[in-house]
PDB file of C-alpha atoms in Angstrom:
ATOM      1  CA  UNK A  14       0.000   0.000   0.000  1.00  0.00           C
ATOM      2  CA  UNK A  15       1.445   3.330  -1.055  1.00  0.00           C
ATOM      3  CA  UNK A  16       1.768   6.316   0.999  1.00  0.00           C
ATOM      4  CA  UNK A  17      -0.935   8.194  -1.080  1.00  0.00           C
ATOM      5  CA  UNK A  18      -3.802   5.354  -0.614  1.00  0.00           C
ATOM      6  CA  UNK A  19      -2.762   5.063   3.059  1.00  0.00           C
ATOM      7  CA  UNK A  20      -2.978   9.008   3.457  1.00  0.00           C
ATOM      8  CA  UNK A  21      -6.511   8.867   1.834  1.00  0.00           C
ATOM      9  CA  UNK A  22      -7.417   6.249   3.561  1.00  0.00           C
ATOM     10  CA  UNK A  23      -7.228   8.503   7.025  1.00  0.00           C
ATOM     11  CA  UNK A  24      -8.436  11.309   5.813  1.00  0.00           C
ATOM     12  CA  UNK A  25     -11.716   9.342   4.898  1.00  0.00           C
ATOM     13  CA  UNK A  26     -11.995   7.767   8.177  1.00  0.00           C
ATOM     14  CA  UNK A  27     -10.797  11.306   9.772  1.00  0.00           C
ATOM     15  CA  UNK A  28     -14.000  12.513   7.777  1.00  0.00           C
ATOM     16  CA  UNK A  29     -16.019   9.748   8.878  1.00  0.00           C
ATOM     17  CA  UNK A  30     -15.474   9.933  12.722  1.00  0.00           C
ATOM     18  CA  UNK A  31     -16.029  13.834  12.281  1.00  0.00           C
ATOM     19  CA  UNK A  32     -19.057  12.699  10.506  1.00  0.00           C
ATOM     20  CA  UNK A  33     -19.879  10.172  13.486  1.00  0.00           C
ATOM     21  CA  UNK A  34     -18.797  13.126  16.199  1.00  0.00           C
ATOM     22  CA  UNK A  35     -21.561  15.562  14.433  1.00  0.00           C
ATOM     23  CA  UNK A  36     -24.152  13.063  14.363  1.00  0.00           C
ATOM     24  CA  UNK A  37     -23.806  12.201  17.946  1.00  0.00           C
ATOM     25  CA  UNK A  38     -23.508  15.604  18.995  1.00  0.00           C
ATOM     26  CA  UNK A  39     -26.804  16.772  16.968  1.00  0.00           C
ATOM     27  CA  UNK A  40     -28.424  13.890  18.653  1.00  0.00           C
ATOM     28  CA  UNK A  41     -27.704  14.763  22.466  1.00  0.00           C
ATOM     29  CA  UNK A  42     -28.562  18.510  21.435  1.00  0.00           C
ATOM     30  CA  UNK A  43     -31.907  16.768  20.135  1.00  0.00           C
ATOM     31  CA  UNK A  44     -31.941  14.355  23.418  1.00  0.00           C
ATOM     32  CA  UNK A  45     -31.016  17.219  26.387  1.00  0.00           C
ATOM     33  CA  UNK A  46     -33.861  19.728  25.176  1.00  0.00           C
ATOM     34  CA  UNK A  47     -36.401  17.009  24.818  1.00  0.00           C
ATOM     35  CA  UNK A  48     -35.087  16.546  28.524  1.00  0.00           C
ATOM     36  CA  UNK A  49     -35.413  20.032  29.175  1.00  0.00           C
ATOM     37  CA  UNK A  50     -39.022  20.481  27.782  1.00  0.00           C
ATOM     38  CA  UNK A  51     -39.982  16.941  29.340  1.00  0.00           C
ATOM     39  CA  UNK A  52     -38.328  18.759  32.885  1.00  0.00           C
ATOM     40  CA  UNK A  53     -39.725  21.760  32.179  1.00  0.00           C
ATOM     41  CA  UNK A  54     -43.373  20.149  31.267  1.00  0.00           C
ATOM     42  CA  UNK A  55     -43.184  17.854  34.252  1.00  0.00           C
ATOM     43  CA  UNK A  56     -42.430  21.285  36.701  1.00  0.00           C
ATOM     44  CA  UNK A  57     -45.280  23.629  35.123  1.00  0.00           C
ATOM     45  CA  UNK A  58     -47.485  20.819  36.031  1.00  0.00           C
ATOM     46  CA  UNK A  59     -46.705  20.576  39.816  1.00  0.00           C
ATOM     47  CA  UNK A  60     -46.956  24.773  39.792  1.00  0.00           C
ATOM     48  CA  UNK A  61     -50.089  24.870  37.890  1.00  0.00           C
ATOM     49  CA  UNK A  62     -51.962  22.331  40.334  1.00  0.00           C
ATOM     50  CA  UNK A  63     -50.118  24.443  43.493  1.00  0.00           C
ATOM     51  CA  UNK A  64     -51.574  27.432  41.965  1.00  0.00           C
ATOM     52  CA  UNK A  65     -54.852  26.026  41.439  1.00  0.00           C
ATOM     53  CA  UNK A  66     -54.890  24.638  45.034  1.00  0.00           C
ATOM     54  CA  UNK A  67     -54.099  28.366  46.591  1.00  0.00           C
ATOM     55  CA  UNK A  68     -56.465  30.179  44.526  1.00  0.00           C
ATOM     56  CA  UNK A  69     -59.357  27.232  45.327  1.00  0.00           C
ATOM     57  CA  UNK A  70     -57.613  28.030  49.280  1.00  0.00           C
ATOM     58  CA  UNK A  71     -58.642  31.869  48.701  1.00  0.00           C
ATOM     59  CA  UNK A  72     -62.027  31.108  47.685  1.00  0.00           C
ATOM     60  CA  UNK A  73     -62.831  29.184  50.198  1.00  0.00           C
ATOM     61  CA  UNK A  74     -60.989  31.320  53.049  1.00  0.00           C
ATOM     62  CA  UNK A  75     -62.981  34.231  51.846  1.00  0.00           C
ATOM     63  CA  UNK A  76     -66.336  32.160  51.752  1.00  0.00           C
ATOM     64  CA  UNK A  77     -65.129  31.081  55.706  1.00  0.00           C
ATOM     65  CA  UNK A  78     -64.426  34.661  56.291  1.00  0.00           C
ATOM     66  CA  UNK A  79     -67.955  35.727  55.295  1.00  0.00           C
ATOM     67  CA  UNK A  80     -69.450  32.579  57.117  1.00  0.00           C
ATOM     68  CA  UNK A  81     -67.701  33.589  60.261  1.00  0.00           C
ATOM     69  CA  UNK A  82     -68.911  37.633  60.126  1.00  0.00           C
ATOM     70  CA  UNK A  83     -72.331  36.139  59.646  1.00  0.00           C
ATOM     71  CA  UNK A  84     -72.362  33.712  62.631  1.00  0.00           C
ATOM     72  CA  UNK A  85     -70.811  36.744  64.458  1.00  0.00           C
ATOM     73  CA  UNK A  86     -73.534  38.991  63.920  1.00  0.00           C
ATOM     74  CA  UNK A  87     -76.178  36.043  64.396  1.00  0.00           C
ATOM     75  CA  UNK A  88     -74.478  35.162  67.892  1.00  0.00           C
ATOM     76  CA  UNK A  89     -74.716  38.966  68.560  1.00  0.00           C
ATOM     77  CA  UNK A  90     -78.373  38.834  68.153  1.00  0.00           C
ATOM     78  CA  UNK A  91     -79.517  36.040  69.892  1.00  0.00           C
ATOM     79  CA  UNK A  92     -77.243  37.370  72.962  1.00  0.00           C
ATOM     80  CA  UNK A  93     -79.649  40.078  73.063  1.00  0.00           C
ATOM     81  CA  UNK A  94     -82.479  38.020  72.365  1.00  0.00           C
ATOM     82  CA  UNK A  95     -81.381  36.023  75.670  1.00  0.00           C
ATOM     83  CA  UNK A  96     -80.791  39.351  77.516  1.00  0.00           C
ATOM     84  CA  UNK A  97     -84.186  40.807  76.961  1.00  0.00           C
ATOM     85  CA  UNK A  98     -85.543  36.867  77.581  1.00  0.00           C
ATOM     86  CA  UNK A  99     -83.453  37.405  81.066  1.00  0.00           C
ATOM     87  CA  UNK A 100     -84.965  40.909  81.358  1.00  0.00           C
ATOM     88  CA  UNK A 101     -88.452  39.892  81.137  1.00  0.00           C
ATOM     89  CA  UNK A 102     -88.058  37.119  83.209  1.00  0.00           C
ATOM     90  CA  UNK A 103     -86.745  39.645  85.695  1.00  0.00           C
ATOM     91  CA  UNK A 104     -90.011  41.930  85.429  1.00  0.00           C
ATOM     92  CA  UNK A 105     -92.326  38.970  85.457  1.00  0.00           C
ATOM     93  CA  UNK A 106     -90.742  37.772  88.859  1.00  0.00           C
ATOM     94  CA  UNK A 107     -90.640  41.476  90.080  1.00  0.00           C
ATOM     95  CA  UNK A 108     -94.817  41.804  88.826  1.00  0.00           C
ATOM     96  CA  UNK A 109     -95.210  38.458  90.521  1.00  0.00           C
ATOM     97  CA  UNK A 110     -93.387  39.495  93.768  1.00  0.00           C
ATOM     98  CA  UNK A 111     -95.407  43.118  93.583  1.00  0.00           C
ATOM     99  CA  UNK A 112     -98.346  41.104  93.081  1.00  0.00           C
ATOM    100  CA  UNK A 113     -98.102  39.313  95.661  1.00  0.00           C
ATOM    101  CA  UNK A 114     -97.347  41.754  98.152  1.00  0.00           C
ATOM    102  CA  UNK A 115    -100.708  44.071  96.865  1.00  0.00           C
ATOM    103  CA  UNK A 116    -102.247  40.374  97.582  1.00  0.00           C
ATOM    104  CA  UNK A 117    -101.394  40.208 101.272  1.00  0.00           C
ATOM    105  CA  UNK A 118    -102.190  43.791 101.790  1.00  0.00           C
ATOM    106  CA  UNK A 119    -105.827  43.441 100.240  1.00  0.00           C
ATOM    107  CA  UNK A 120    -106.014  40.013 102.773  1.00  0.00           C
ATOM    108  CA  UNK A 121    -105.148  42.634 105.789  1.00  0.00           C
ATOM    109  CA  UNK A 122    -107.445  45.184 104.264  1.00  0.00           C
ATOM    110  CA  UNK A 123    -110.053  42.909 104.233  1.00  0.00           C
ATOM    111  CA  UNK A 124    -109.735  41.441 107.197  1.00  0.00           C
ATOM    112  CA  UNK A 125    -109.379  44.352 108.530  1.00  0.00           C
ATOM    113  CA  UNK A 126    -112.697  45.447 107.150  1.00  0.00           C
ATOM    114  CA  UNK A 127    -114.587  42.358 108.081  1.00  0.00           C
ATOM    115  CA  UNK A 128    -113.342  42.907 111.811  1.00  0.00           C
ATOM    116  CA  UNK A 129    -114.765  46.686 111.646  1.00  0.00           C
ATOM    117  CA  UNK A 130    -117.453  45.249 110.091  1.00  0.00           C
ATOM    118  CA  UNK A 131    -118.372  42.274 112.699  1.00  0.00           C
ATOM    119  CA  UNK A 132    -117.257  45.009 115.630  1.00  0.00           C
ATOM    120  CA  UNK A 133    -119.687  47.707 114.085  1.00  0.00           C
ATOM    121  CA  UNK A 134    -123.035  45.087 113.913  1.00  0.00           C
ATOM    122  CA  UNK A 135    -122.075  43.669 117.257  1.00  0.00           C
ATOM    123  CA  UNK A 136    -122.439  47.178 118.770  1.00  0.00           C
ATOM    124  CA  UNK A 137    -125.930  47.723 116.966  1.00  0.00           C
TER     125      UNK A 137
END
């Protein structure tokens, strides 16, 4: 083999790995940003669904928000509806007590009338 054929020789098998190198090379280029997008799909995933959860997390807070200011102001009313209950209660038991006492003075009235009474025909 001459000098010539064995020089051409490696030069086409230089031009071949080179060849070889490029394809790889194109191919991992190809490979790492399907990688990236895959990555980069897989990640926008896991933030979409987190930002789904905290926006379905304000909703609801703000629906517990306005639940809570409504069972406030219900709680405020029916302490005032026990108050006045407790109020009337109060004045019922003072009427009763009152009365009571106009009761026992009407008995001493009356008694005392019906002793004037018998003492007045008993001197006739």
């Amino acid at each position: 083999m001459s000098l010539s054929a064995m020089l051409k020789e490696h030069h086409q098998r230089t031009a071949s790995r080179k060849e070889e190198q490029e394809k790889r090379k194109r191919e991992a280029i190809a490979a790492a940003s399907e990688f990236s997008s895959a990555l980069v799909d897989h990640l926008n995933v896991g933030v979409s669904q987190a930002y789904i959860n905290q926006k379905k997390l304000d909703t609801e807070t703000r629906m517990l928000q306005s639940s809570v200011t409504s069972f406030n102001k219900q709680t405020v009313l029916w302490l005032k509806l026990v108050e006045d209950l407790k109020n009337s209660l109060k004045e019922l038991g003072d009427v009763e007590n009152w009365s009571k006492s106009i009761e026992s003075d009407m008995k001493t009235v009356a008694s005392a009338l019906e002793y004037t009474f018998k003492q007045a025909s008993q001197i006739r």
